[in-house]
Short mmCIF file of C-alpha atoms in Angstrom, two decimals:
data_model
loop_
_atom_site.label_atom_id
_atom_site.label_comp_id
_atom_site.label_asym_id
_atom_site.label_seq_id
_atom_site.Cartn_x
_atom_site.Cartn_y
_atom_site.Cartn_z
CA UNK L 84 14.32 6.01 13.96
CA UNK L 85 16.20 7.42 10.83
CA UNK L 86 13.81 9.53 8.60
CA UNK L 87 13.31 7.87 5.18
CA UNK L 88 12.71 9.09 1.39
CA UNK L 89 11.37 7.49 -1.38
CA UNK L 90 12.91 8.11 -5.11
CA UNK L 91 12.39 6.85 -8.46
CA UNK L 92 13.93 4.60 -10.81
CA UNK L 93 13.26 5.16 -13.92
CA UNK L 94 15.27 2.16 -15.22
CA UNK L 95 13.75 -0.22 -13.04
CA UNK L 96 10.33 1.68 -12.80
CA UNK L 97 9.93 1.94 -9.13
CA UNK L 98 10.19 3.69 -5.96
CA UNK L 99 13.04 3.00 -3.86
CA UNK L 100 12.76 3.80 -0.17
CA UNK L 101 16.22 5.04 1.28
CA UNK L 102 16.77 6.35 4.53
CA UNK L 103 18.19 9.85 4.68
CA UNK L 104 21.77 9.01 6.08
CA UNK L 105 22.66 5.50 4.02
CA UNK L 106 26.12 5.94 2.22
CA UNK L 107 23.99 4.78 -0.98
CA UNK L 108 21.49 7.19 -1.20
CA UNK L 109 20.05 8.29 -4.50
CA UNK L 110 21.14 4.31 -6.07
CA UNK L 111 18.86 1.89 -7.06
CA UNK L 112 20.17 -1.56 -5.17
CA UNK L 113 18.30 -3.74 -8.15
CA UNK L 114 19.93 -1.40 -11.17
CA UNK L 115 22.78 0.55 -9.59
CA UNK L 116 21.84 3.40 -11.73
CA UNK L 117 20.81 7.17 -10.09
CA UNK L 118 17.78 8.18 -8.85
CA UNK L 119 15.71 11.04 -8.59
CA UNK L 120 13.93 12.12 -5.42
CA UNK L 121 10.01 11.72 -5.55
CA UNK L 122 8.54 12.31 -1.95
CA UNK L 123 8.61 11.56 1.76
CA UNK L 124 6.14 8.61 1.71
CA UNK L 125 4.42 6.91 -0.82
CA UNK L 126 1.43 4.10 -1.28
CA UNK L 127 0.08 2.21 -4.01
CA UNK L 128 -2.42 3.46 -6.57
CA UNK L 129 -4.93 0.20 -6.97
CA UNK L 130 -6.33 -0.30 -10.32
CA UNK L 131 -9.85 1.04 -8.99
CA UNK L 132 -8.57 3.87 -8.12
CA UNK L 133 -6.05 4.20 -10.79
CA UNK L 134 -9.35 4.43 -13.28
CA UNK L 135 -11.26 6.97 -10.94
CA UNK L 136 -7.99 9.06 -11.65
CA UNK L 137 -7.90 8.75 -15.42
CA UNK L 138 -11.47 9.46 -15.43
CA UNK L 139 -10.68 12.85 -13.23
CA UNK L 140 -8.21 13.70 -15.60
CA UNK L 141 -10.26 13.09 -18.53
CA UNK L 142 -7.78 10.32 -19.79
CA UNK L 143 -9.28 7.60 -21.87
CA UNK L 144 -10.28 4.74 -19.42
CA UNK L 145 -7.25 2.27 -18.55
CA UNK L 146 -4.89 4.74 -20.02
CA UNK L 147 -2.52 4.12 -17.85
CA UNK L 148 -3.09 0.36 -16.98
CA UNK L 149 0.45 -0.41 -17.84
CA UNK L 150 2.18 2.26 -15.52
CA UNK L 151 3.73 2.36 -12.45
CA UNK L 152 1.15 4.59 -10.54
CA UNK L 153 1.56 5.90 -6.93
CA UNK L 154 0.63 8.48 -4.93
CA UNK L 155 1.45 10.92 -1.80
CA UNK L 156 -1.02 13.17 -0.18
CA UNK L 157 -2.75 15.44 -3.07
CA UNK L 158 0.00 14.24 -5.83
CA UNK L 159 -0.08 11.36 -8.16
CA UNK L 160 3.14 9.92 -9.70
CA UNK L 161 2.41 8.30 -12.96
CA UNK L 162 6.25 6.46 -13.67
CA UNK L 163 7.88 8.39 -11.41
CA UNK L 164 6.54 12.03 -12.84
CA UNK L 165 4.30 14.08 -10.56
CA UNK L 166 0.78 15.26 -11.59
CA UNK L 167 -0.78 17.19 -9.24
CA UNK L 168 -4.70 17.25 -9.01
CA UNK L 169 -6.31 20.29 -7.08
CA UNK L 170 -9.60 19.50 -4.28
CA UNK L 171 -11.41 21.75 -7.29
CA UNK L 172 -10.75 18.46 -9.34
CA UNK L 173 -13.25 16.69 -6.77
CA UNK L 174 -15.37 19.91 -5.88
CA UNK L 175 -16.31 19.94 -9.72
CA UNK L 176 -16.49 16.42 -10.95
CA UNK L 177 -19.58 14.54 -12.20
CA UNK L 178 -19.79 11.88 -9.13
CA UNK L 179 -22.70 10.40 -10.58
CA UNK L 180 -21.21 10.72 -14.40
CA UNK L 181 -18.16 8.49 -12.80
CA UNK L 182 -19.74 6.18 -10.75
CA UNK L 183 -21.19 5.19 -13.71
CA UNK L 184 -18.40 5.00 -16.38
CA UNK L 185 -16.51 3.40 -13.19
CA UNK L 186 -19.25 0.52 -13.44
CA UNK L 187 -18.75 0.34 -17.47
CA UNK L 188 -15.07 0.13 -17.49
CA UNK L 189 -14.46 -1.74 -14.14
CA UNK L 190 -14.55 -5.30 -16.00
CA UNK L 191 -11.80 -4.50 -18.70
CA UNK L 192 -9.56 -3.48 -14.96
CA UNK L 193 -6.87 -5.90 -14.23
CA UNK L 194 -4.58 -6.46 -11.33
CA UNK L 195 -1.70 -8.15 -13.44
CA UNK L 196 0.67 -5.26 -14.38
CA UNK L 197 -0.48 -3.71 -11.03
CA UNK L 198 0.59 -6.71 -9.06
CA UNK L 199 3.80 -7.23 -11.23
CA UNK L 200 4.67 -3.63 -10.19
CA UNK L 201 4.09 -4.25 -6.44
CA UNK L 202 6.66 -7.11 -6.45
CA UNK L 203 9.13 -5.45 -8.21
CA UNK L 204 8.54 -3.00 -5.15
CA UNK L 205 8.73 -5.33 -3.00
CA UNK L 206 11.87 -6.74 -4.45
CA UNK L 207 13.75 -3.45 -4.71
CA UNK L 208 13.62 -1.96 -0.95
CA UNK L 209 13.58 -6.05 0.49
CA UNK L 210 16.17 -4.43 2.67
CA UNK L 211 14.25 -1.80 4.10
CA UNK L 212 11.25 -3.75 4.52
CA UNK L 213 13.85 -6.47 6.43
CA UNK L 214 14.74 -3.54 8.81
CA UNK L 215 10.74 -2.32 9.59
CA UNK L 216 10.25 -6.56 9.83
CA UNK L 217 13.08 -6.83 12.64
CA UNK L 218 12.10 -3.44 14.44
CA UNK L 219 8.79 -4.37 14.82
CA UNK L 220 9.39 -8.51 16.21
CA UNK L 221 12.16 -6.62 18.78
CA UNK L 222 9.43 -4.46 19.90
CA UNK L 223 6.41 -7.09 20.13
CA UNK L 224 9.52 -9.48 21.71
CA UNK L 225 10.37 -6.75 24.52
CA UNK L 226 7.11 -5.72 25.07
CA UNK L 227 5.29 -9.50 25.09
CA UNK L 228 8.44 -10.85 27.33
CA UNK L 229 6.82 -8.77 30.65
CA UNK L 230 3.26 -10.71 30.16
CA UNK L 231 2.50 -14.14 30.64
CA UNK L 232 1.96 -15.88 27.35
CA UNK L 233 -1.54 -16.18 28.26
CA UNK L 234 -2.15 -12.63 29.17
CA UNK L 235 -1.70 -11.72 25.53
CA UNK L 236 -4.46 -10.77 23.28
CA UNK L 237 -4.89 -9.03 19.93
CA UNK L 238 -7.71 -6.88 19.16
CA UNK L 239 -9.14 -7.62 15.83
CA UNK L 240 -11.00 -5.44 13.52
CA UNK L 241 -10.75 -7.30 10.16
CA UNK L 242 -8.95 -4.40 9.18
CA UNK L 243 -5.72 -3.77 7.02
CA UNK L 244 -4.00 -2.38 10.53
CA UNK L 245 -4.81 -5.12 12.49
CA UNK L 246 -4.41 -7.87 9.94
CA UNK L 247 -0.95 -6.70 9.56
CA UNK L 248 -0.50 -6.30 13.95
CA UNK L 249 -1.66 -9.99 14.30
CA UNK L 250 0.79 -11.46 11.73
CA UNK L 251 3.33 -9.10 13.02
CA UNK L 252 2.63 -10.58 16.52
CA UNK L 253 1.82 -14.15 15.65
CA UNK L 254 5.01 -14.44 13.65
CA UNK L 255 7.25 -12.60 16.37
CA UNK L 256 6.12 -14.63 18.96
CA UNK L 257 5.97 -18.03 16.87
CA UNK L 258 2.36 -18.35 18.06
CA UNK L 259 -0.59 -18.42 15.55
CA UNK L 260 -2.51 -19.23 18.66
CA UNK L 261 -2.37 -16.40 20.87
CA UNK L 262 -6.06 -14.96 21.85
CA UNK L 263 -7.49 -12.50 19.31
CA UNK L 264 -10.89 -10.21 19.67
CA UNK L 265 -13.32 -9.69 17.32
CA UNK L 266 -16.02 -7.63 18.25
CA UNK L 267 -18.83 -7.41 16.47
CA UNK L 268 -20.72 -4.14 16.94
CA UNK L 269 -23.58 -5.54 14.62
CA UNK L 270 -22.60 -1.91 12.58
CA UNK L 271 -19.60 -4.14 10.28
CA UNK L 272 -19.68 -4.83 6.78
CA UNK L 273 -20.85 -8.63 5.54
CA UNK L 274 -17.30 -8.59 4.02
CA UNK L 275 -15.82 -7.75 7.26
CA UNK L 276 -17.48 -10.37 9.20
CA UNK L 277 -17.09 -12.75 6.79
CA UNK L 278 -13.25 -12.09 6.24
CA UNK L 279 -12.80 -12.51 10.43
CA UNK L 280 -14.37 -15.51 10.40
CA UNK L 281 -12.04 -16.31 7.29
CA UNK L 282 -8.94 -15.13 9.10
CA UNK L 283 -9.73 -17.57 12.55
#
């Protein structure tokens, strides 16, 4: 597996995942224009969170509602420029203070921009997204070819990780009817049991 980056464009306003070797490296495929090098992996800042940070960095609430906000380990990237926040942040911060200006501000939050910026990401690295799509059917191909069809089963937690494994699976093996498990330890959330029984 080739080792990937992510970088910014700051025409288009998003992270572009590249591998390390492609001939194209450091070019946004949407844009054509250069990039600059933001980290090794990346994930979405959701607009919850998004106003927890603002909050933590004593922003006024929904500040940044209109940016492109991501983040990678301890390090926030607010369009495409890195603001560190130290564990001290946490160590020192009101939680009860922000749970409740969380709870004040929470119903002026909106997904739109948020979801407008996650298809643009989705747009821009369609190719490397493609590749992961096609590694991962080979694999669940190869590896589901030395069972009998009815040998297979998915384990199901209701989870983002196995959500994501059964469609992976379902769709590789053009079978939205293979076996899947959902065991209930009595211990899950409502909104776990409810979403399983949501999923079947």
């Amino acid at each position: 597996d080739i080792p990937a980056e992510v970088y910014w464009c700051g025409e288009c306003k998003t992270p572009i995942i590249q591998a390390v070797n492609q001939a194209d490296k450091g070019i946004c495929p949407i844009c054509g224009k250069q990039t600059k090098y933001m980290a090794a992996d990346l994930r979405p800042v959701f607009p919850e969170e998004r106003l927890l940070l603002e909050l933590l960095l004593g922003k006024k609430p929904h500040e940044f509602i209109d940016k492109s906000v991501w983040a990678a380990n301890s390090r926030y990237y607010i369009e495409g420029k890195s603001v560190p926040i130290s564990s001290k942040t946490f160590q020192l911060a009101d939680a009860t203070e922000l749970i409740n200006q969380i709870y004040m501000y929470k119903d002026e939050n909106s997904y739109e921009i948020f979801n407008k910026h996650i298809s643009d990401f989705v747009f821009a690295n369609k190719g490397r997204l493609n590749y992961l799509k096609d590694e991962a059917f080979g694999f669940v191909r190869n590896t589901a070819s030395k069972f009998d069809e009815e040998r297979i089963v998915l384990s199901f937690s209701g989870g983002k990780d196995s959500t994501v494994t059964a469609d992976v699976v379902t769709k590789a093996l053009s079978n939205p009817c293979l076996v899947h498990i959902f065991g209930n330890t009595t211990l899950e959330f409502p909104s776990t049991v409810d979403y399983a029984e949501r999923y079947r």
